Amino acid sequence: MNATIPTRSGTTSAADELTADRVTKSLLGYGVIAGPVFVLASVTQGLLREGFDLSRHAWSQLALGGPGWIQVTNFVVTGLMVVAAAVGLRRALGSGPAATWSPRLLAAFGVGLVVAGAFRVDPAGGFPADLPQATGISGPALVHLLAGAIGFGCLAAAVIVLARRLAGEGFRRLALACRAVGPAFLVGFLGMASGLLGAAGVPVFVAAVVCVFALLSAVFVHRYRVMPNTDGR
């Protein structure tokens, strides 16, 4: 008779699923750290790069200039971590509401970050000062913007879809946070991209990015905690 592994949510897992559970929890861990890594790396660069103004310049512009490879790496690594986390989420949810589409949408967001890292925006707003400022939009910049628009839309949809699952499982506060932050994040992006927010566009979007990444970390911590214990006890 196979032993069962207790979970913190009161369910059990067969002992022969222990290895798979360990893999799943490792993948979920990437979802916990992806947002903090991206935000910390971006803010640190913004404070250290000469001429960069966190209140006016988009984080994407940090990919320009000599040290730009750091932000490119930040985009790509964060995107890959999000994709790994999406795989973990798919494994953790198993079946039922949000089990298919929330991970898929989240993975699409991760891919969007990788593409955005590979294609850089144009110099604008005086940064970097040593590069010619754009008078139009280049092909790479257009790809970057499209990747961001699609990816951000998928991210907002992913957390909204996941809210149904969380509510059904009784985690109503986290579900409410998903339903509030997802649309607010998308509105913040559209407000900045369209120019409707004017000078407030970048700060508002930065706040939206911090909030949505904080939500993702909370979601993955939650899902990690309700996974089966893997210490064999």
PDB file of C-alpha atoms in Angstrom:
ATOM      1  CA  MET A   1       0.000   0.000   0.000  1.00  0.00           C
ATOM      2  CA  ASN A   2       1.459   3.340  -1.045  1.00  0.00           C
ATOM      3  CA  ALA A   3       1.829   6.042   1.562  1.00  0.00           C
ATOM      4  CA  THR A   4       0.311   9.420   0.951  1.00  0.00           C
ATOM      5  CA  ILE A   5       1.945  12.826   1.240  1.00  0.00           C
ATOM      6  CA  PRO A   6      -0.100  15.469   3.096  1.00  0.00           C
ATOM      7  CA  THR A   7      -0.570  18.953   1.714  1.00  0.00           C
ATOM      8  CA  ARG A   8      -0.993  22.168   3.640  1.00  0.00           C
ATOM      9  CA  SER A   9      -4.486  22.490   2.186  1.00  0.00           C
ATOM     10  CA  GLY A  10      -5.581  19.176   3.653  1.00  0.00           C
ATOM     11  CA  THR A  11      -5.421  16.931   0.575  1.00  0.00           C
ATOM     12  CA  THR A  12      -2.969  14.109  -0.090  1.00  0.00           C
ATOM     13  CA  SER A  13      -0.664  12.972  -2.860  1.00  0.00           C
ATOM     14  CA  ALA A  14       0.494   9.441  -3.619  1.00  0.00           C
ATOM     15  CA  ALA A  15       4.096   8.736  -2.663  1.00  0.00           C
ATOM     16  CA  ASP A  16       4.999   7.865  -6.257  1.00  0.00           C
ATOM     17  CA  GLU A  17       4.105  11.455  -7.215  1.00  0.00           C
ATOM     18  CA  LEU A  18       6.715  12.883  -4.851  1.00  0.00           C
ATOM     19  CA  THR A  19       9.420  13.415  -7.478  1.00  0.00           C
ATOM     20  CA  ALA A  20       6.995  15.121  -9.833  1.00  0.00           C
ATOM     21  CA  ASP A  21       5.815  17.341  -6.982  1.00  0.00           C
ATOM     22  CA  ARG A  22       9.370  18.405  -6.257  1.00  0.00           C
ATOM     23  CA  VAL A  23       9.840  19.381  -9.892  1.00  0.00           C
ATOM     24  CA  THR A  24       6.573  21.282  -9.887  1.00  0.00           C
ATOM     25  CA  LYS A  25       7.486  23.201  -6.743  1.00  0.00           C
ATOM     26  CA  SER A  26      10.856  24.102  -8.231  1.00  0.00           C
ATOM     27  CA  LEU A  27       9.140  25.480 -11.317  1.00  0.00           C
ATOM     28  CA  LEU A  28       6.660  27.431  -9.193  1.00  0.00           C
ATOM     29  CA  GLY A  29       9.599  28.986  -7.374  1.00  0.00           C
ATOM     30  CA  TYR A  30      10.587  30.816 -10.556  1.00  0.00           C
ATOM     31  CA  GLY A  31       7.220  32.556 -10.459  1.00  0.00           C
ATOM     32  CA  VAL A  32       7.962  33.813  -6.962  1.00  0.00           C
ATOM     33  CA  ILE A  33      11.289  35.415  -7.871  1.00  0.00           C
ATOM     34  CA  ALA A  34      10.736  36.523 -11.487  1.00  0.00           C
ATOM     35  CA  GLY A  35       9.031  39.806 -10.615  1.00  0.00           C
ATOM     36  CA  PRO A  36      11.384  40.898  -7.824  1.00  0.00           C
ATOM     37  CA  VAL A  37      14.411  40.112 -10.013  1.00  0.00           C
ATOM     38  CA  PHE A  38      13.052  42.166 -12.911  1.00  0.00           C
ATOM     39  CA  VAL A  39      11.996  45.134 -10.791  1.00  0.00           C
ATOM     40  CA  LEU A  40      15.168  45.235  -8.685  1.00  0.00           C
ATOM     41  CA  ALA A  41      17.442  44.964 -11.725  1.00  0.00           C
ATOM     42  CA  SER A  42      15.538  47.686 -13.589  1.00  0.00           C
ATOM     43  CA  VAL A  43      15.382  50.137 -10.696  1.00  0.00           C
ATOM     44  CA  THR A  44      19.059  49.606  -9.854  1.00  0.00           C
ATOM     45  CA  GLN A  45      20.079  50.332 -13.431  1.00  0.00           C
ATOM     46  CA  GLY A  46      17.790  53.354 -13.540  1.00  0.00           C
ATOM     47  CA  LEU A  47      19.515  54.805 -10.508  1.00  0.00           C
ATOM     48  CA  LEU A  48      23.007  54.113 -11.807  1.00  0.00           C
ATOM     49  CA  ARG A  49      22.751  54.935 -15.523  1.00  0.00           C
ATOM     50  CA  GLU A  50      23.813  58.499 -16.258  1.00  0.00           C
ATOM     51  CA  GLY A  51      21.020  60.581 -17.741  1.00  0.00           C
ATOM     52  CA  PHE A  52      18.262  58.065 -16.985  1.00  0.00           C
ATOM     53  CA  ASP A  53      15.245  59.576 -15.254  1.00  0.00           C
ATOM     54  CA  LEU A  54      12.964  57.027 -13.576  1.00  0.00           C
ATOM     55  CA  SER A  55      10.078  59.486 -13.758  1.00  0.00           C
ATOM     56  CA  ARG A  56      10.356  60.031 -17.531  1.00  0.00           C
ATOM     57  CA  HIS A  57      12.165  57.157 -19.193  1.00  0.00           C
ATOM     58  CA  ALA A  58      10.705  53.699 -19.733  1.00  0.00           C
ATOM     59  CA  TRP A  59      12.617  50.719 -18.353  1.00  0.00           C
ATOM     60  CA  SER A  60      12.858  49.368 -21.897  1.00  0.00           C
ATOM     61  CA  GLN A  61      15.255  52.214 -22.728  1.00  0.00           C
ATOM     62  CA  LEU A  62      17.803  50.738 -20.327  1.00  0.00           C
ATOM     63  CA  ALA A  63      18.526  48.178 -23.062  1.00  0.00           C
ATOM     64  CA  LEU A  64      20.154  50.947 -25.120  1.00  0.00           C
ATOM     65  CA  GLY A  65      23.781  52.037 -24.997  1.00  0.00           C
ATOM     66  CA  GLY A  66      26.910  50.239 -23.836  1.00  0.00           C
ATOM     67  CA  PRO A  67      25.491  48.757 -20.605  1.00  0.00           C
ATOM     68  CA  GLY A  68      22.242  47.908 -22.393  1.00  0.00           C
ATOM     69  CA  TRP A  69      23.089  44.198 -22.434  1.00  0.00           C
ATOM     70  CA  ILE A  70      22.230  44.094 -18.724  1.00  0.00           C
ATOM     71  CA  GLN A  71      18.607  45.036 -19.336  1.00  0.00           C
ATOM     72  CA  VAL A  72      18.439  42.777 -22.373  1.00  0.00           C
ATOM     73  CA  THR A  73      19.555  39.925 -20.131  1.00  0.00           C
ATOM     74  CA  ASN A  74      17.028  41.015 -17.521  1.00  0.00           C
ATOM     75  CA  PHE A  75      14.190  40.796 -20.041  1.00  0.00           C
ATOM     76  CA  VAL A  76      15.272  37.421 -21.390  1.00  0.00           C
ATOM     77  CA  VAL A  77      16.016  35.766 -18.037  1.00  0.00           C
ATOM     78  CA  THR A  78      12.790  37.059 -16.490  1.00  0.00           C
ATOM     79  CA  GLY A  79      10.831  35.851 -19.508  1.00  0.00           C
ATOM     80  CA  LEU A  80      12.333  32.371 -19.254  1.00  0.00           C
ATOM     81  CA  MET A  81      11.565  32.244 -15.532  1.00  0.00           C
ATOM     82  CA  VAL A  82       7.942  33.192 -16.249  1.00  0.00           C
ATOM     83  CA  VAL A  83       7.682  30.416 -18.856  1.00  0.00           C
ATOM     84  CA  ALA A  84       9.102  27.905 -16.365  1.00  0.00           C
ATOM     85  CA  ALA A  85       6.643  29.126 -13.746  1.00  0.00           C
ATOM     86  CA  ALA A  86       3.781  28.727 -16.227  1.00  0.00           C
ATOM     87  CA  VAL A  87       4.788  25.088 -16.753  1.00  0.00           C
ATOM     88  CA  GLY A  88       4.810  24.634 -12.986  1.00  0.00           C
ATOM     89  CA  LEU A  89       1.389  26.270 -12.702  1.00  0.00           C
ATOM     90  CA  ARG A  90      -0.026  23.928 -15.346  1.00  0.00           C
ATOM     91  CA  ARG A  91       1.305  20.923 -13.444  1.00  0.00           C
ATOM     92  CA  ALA A  92       0.077  22.266 -10.115  1.00  0.00           C
ATOM     93  CA  LEU A  93      -3.455  23.073 -11.279  1.00  0.00           C
ATOM     94  CA  GLY A  94      -3.929  19.663 -12.891  1.00  0.00           C
ATOM     95  CA  SER A  95      -7.462  19.976 -14.239  1.00  0.00           C
ATOM     96  CA  GLY A  96     -10.482  22.170 -13.749  1.00  0.00           C
ATOM     97  CA  PRO A  97     -11.014  25.922 -14.144  1.00  0.00           C
ATOM     98  CA  ALA A  98      -7.978  27.914 -15.340  1.00  0.00           C
ATOM     99  CA  ALA A  99      -5.811  24.772 -15.561  1.00  0.00           C
ATOM    100  CA  THR A 100      -5.280  25.196 -19.296  1.00  0.00           C
ATOM    101  CA  TRP A 101      -5.608  28.838 -20.217  1.00  0.00           C
ATOM    102  CA  SER A 102      -4.053  30.650 -17.288  1.00  0.00           C
ATOM    103  CA  PRO A 103      -0.684  28.871 -17.724  1.00  0.00           C
ATOM    104  CA  ARG A 104      -0.823  29.318 -21.497  1.00  0.00           C
ATOM    105  CA  LEU A 105      -1.478  33.035 -21.207  1.00  0.00           C
ATOM    106  CA  LEU A 106       1.255  33.391 -18.616  1.00  0.00           C
ATOM    107  CA  ALA A 107       3.703  31.531 -20.858  1.00  0.00           C
ATOM    108  CA  ALA A 108       2.790  33.882 -23.714  1.00  0.00           C
ATOM    109  CA  PHE A 109       3.693  36.804 -21.465  1.00  0.00           C
ATOM    110  CA  GLY A 110       7.049  35.184 -20.729  1.00  0.00           C
ATOM    111  CA  VAL A 111       7.739  34.707 -24.431  1.00  0.00           C
ATOM    112  CA  GLY A 112       6.779  38.347 -24.969  1.00  0.00           C
ATOM    113  CA  LEU A 113       9.448  39.420 -22.479  1.00  0.00           C
ATOM    114  CA  VAL A 114      12.080  37.371 -24.303  1.00  0.00           C
ATOM    115  CA  VAL A 115      11.102  38.915 -27.648  1.00  0.00           C
ATOM    116  CA  ALA A 116      11.052  42.403 -26.104  1.00  0.00           C
ATOM    117  CA  GLY A 117      14.583  41.801 -24.869  1.00  0.00           C
ATOM    118  CA  ALA A 118      15.771  40.710 -28.291  1.00  0.00           C
ATOM    119  CA  PHE A 119      14.326  43.784 -30.042  1.00  0.00           C
ATOM    120  CA  ARG A 120      15.196  47.163 -28.543  1.00  0.00           C
ATOM    121  CA  VAL A 121      13.286  50.436 -28.510  1.00  0.00           C
ATOM    122  CA  ASP A 122      14.592  53.618 -30.110  1.00  0.00           C
ATOM    123  CA  PRO A 123      16.486  56.337 -28.187  1.00  0.00           C
ATOM    124  CA  ALA A 124      14.027  58.998 -27.045  1.00  0.00           C
ATOM    125  CA  GLY A 125      13.533  61.660 -24.431  1.00  0.00           C
ATOM    126  CA  GLY A 126      17.232  62.433 -24.309  1.00  0.00           C
ATOM    127  CA  PHE A 127      18.330  58.926 -23.322  1.00  0.00           C
ATOM    128  CA  PRO A 128      20.897  57.738 -24.065  1.00  0.00           C
ATOM    129  CA  ALA A 129      22.345  61.175 -24.697  1.00  0.00           C
ATOM    130  CA  ASP A 130      25.179  59.845 -26.848  1.00  0.00           C
ATOM    131  CA  LEU A 131      22.848  58.189 -29.380  1.00  0.00           C
ATOM    132  CA  PRO A 132      20.831  59.923 -32.121  1.00  0.00           C
ATOM    133  CA  GLN A 133      17.280  60.485 -30.949  1.00  0.00           C
ATOM    134  CA  ALA A 134      14.562  58.791 -32.968  1.00  0.00           C
ATOM    135  CA  THR A 135      12.282  60.830 -35.184  1.00  0.00           C
ATOM    136  CA  GLY A 136      10.119  57.846 -36.067  1.00  0.00           C
ATOM    137  CA  ILE A 137       9.736  54.232 -35.024  1.00  0.00           C
ATOM    138  CA  SER A 138      12.143  51.578 -36.257  1.00  0.00           C
ATOM    139  CA  GLY A 139      11.330  47.959 -37.097  1.00  0.00           C
ATOM    140  CA  PRO A 140      12.966  46.522 -33.947  1.00  0.00           C
ATOM    141  CA  ALA A 141      11.183  49.089 -31.780  1.00  0.00           C
ATOM    142  CA  LEU A 142       7.857  48.176 -33.364  1.00  0.00           C
ATOM    143  CA  VAL A 143       8.445  44.480 -32.632  1.00  0.00           C
ATOM    144  CA  HIS A 144       9.352  45.388 -29.046  1.00  0.00           C
ATOM    145  CA  LEU A 145       6.163  47.383 -28.584  1.00  0.00           C
ATOM    146  CA  LEU A 146       3.972  44.685 -30.154  1.00  0.00           C
ATOM    147  CA  ALA A 147       5.570  42.012 -27.989  1.00  0.00           C
ATOM    148  CA  GLY A 148       4.882  44.145 -24.947  1.00  0.00           C
ATOM    149  CA  ALA A 149       1.289  44.895 -25.913  1.00  0.00           C
ATOM    150  CA  ILE A 150       0.477  41.239 -26.594  1.00  0.00           C
ATOM    151  CA  GLY A 151       2.402  39.976 -23.587  1.00  0.00           C
ATOM    152  CA  PHE A 152       0.866  42.471 -21.167  1.00  0.00           C
ATOM    153  CA  GLY A 153      -2.596  41.645 -22.463  1.00  0.00           C
ATOM    154  CA  CYS A 154      -1.921  37.950 -21.899  1.00  0.00           C
ATOM    155  CA  LEU A 155      -0.636  38.644 -18.376  1.00  0.00           C
ATOM    156  CA  ALA A 156      -3.769  40.571 -17.435  1.00  0.00           C
ATOM    157  CA  ALA A 157      -5.952  37.826 -18.899  1.00  0.00           C
ATOM    158  CA  ALA A 158      -3.964  35.094 -17.108  1.00  0.00           C
ATOM    159  CA  VAL A 159      -4.598  36.499 -13.635  1.00  0.00           C
ATOM    160  CA  ILE A 160      -8.255  37.246 -14.411  1.00  0.00           C
ATOM    161  CA  VAL A 161      -8.799  33.662 -15.597  1.00  0.00           C
ATOM    162  CA  LEU A 162      -6.969  32.331 -12.542  1.00  0.00           C
ATOM    163  CA  ALA A 163      -9.276  34.324 -10.266  1.00  0.00           C
ATOM    164  CA  ARG A 164     -12.140  31.947 -11.038  1.00  0.00           C
ATOM    165  CA  ARG A 165     -10.103  28.968  -9.861  1.00  0.00           C
ATOM    166  CA  LEU A 166      -8.978  30.736  -6.698  1.00  0.00           C
ATOM    167  CA  ALA A 167     -12.510  31.828  -5.842  1.00  0.00           C
ATOM    168  CA  GLY A 168     -13.806  28.289  -6.391  1.00  0.00           C
ATOM    169  CA  GLU A 169     -11.169  26.939  -4.010  1.00  0.00           C
ATOM    170  CA  GLY A 170     -12.202  29.431  -1.340  1.00  0.00           C
ATOM    171  CA  PHE A 171      -9.279  31.855  -1.677  1.00  0.00           C
ATOM    172  CA  ARG A 172     -11.527  34.836  -2.258  1.00  0.00           C
ATOM    173  CA  ARG A 173      -9.126  37.602  -1.242  1.00  0.00           C
ATOM    174  CA  LEU A 174      -6.464  36.444  -3.678  1.00  0.00           C
ATOM    175  CA  ALA A 175      -9.141  36.014  -6.354  1.00  0.00           C
ATOM    176  CA  LEU A 176     -10.338  39.575  -5.732  1.00  0.00           C
ATOM    177  CA  ALA A 177      -6.770  40.856  -6.015  1.00  0.00           C
ATOM    178  CA  CYS A 178      -6.415  39.119  -9.404  1.00  0.00           C
ATOM    179  CA  ARG A 179      -9.661  40.620 -10.654  1.00  0.00           C
ATOM    180  CA  ALA A 180      -8.596  44.101  -9.544  1.00  0.00           C
ATOM    181  CA  VAL A 181      -4.894  44.171 -10.419  1.00  0.00           C
ATOM    182  CA  GLY A 182      -5.182  42.486 -13.841  1.00  0.00           C
ATOM    183  CA  PRO A 183      -7.445  45.119 -15.444  1.00  0.00           C
ATOM    184  CA  ALA A 184      -5.711  47.973 -13.583  1.00  0.00           C
ATOM    185  CA  PHE A 185      -2.362  46.852 -14.963  1.00  0.00           C
ATOM    186  CA  LEU A 186      -3.719  46.790 -18.507  1.00  0.00           C
ATOM    187  CA  VAL A 187      -5.272  50.236 -18.096  1.00  0.00           C
ATOM    188  CA  GLY A 188      -1.942  51.572 -16.826  1.00  0.00           C
ATOM    189  CA  PHE A 189      -0.114  50.197 -19.853  1.00  0.00           C
ATOM    190  CA  LEU A 190      -2.664  51.531 -22.332  1.00  0.00           C
ATOM    191  CA  GLY A 191      -2.656  54.921 -20.611  1.00  0.00           C
ATOM    192  CA  MET A 192       1.108  55.196 -20.970  1.00  0.00           C
ATOM    193  CA  ALA A 193       1.318  53.757 -24.492  1.00  0.00           C
ATOM    194  CA  SER A 194      -1.436  56.031 -25.819  1.00  0.00           C
ATOM    195  CA  GLY A 195      -0.027  59.144 -24.162  1.00  0.00           C
ATOM    196  CA  LEU A 196      -3.348  59.853 -22.452  1.00  0.00           C
ATOM    197  CA  LEU A 197      -1.661  60.052 -19.062  1.00  0.00           C
ATOM    198  CA  GLY A 198       0.911  62.565 -20.273  1.00  0.00           C
ATOM    199  CA  ALA A 199       3.880  63.036 -17.966  1.00  0.00           C
ATOM    200  CA  ALA A 200       2.267  60.712 -15.415  1.00  0.00           C
ATOM    201  CA  GLY A 201       2.297  57.805 -17.862  1.00  0.00           C
ATOM    202  CA  VAL A 202       5.654  56.295 -16.923  1.00  0.00           C
ATOM    203  CA  PRO A 203       5.226  56.547 -13.114  1.00  0.00           C
ATOM    204  CA  VAL A 204       1.711  55.106 -13.327  1.00  0.00           C
ATOM    205  CA  PHE A 205       2.868  52.203 -15.473  1.00  0.00           C
ATOM    206  CA  VAL A 206       5.855  51.536 -13.204  1.00  0.00           C
ATOM    207  CA  ALA A 207       3.450  51.328 -10.257  1.00  0.00           C
ATOM    208  CA  ALA A 208       1.242  48.955 -12.265  1.00  0.00           C
ATOM    209  CA  VAL A 209       4.223  46.735 -13.119  1.00  0.00           C
ATOM    210  CA  VAL A 210       5.295  46.553  -9.470  1.00  0.00           C
ATOM    211  CA  CYS A 211       1.737  45.674  -8.406  1.00  0.00           C
ATOM    212  CA  VAL A 212       1.213  42.949 -11.000  1.00  0.00           C
ATOM    213  CA  PHE A 213       4.584  41.337 -10.312  1.00  0.00           C
ATOM    214  CA  ALA A 214       3.846  41.453  -6.565  1.00  0.00           C
ATOM    215  CA  LEU A 215       0.540  39.735  -7.302  1.00  0.00           C
ATOM    216  CA  LEU A 216       2.278  37.042  -9.351  1.00  0.00           C
ATOM    217  CA  SER A 217       4.710  36.392  -6.509  1.00  0.00           C
ATOM    218  CA  ALA A 218       1.791  36.086  -4.077  1.00  0.00           C
ATOM    219  CA  VAL A 219      -0.057  33.711  -6.417  1.00  0.00           C
ATOM    220  CA  PHE A 220       2.956  31.446  -6.820  1.00  0.00           C
ATOM    221  CA  VAL A 221       3.745  31.481  -3.101  1.00  0.00           C
ATOM    222  CA  HIS A 222       0.131  30.460  -2.496  1.00  0.00           C
ATOM    223  CA  ARG A 223       0.220  27.657  -5.040  1.00  0.00           C
ATOM    224  CA  TYR A 224       3.594  26.490  -3.722  1.00  0.00           C
ATOM    225  CA  ARG A 225       2.199  26.291  -0.193  1.00  0.00           C
ATOM    226  CA  VAL A 226      -0.792  24.150  -1.163  1.00  0.00           C
ATOM    227  CA  MET A 227       1.391  21.693  -3.043  1.00  0.00           C
ATOM    228  CA  PRO A 228       2.223  18.369  -1.361  1.00  0.00           C
ATOM    229  CA  ASN A 229       5.034  18.420   1.181  1.00  0.00           C
ATOM    230  CA  THR A 230       8.183  16.945  -0.327  1.00  0.00           C
ATOM    231  CA  ASP A 231      10.160  16.309   2.841  1.00  0.00           C
ATOM    232  CA  GLY A 232       8.762  12.786   3.187  1.00  0.00           C
ATOM    233  CA  ARG A 233       7.054  13.451   6.512  1.00  0.00           C
TER     234      ARG A 233
END
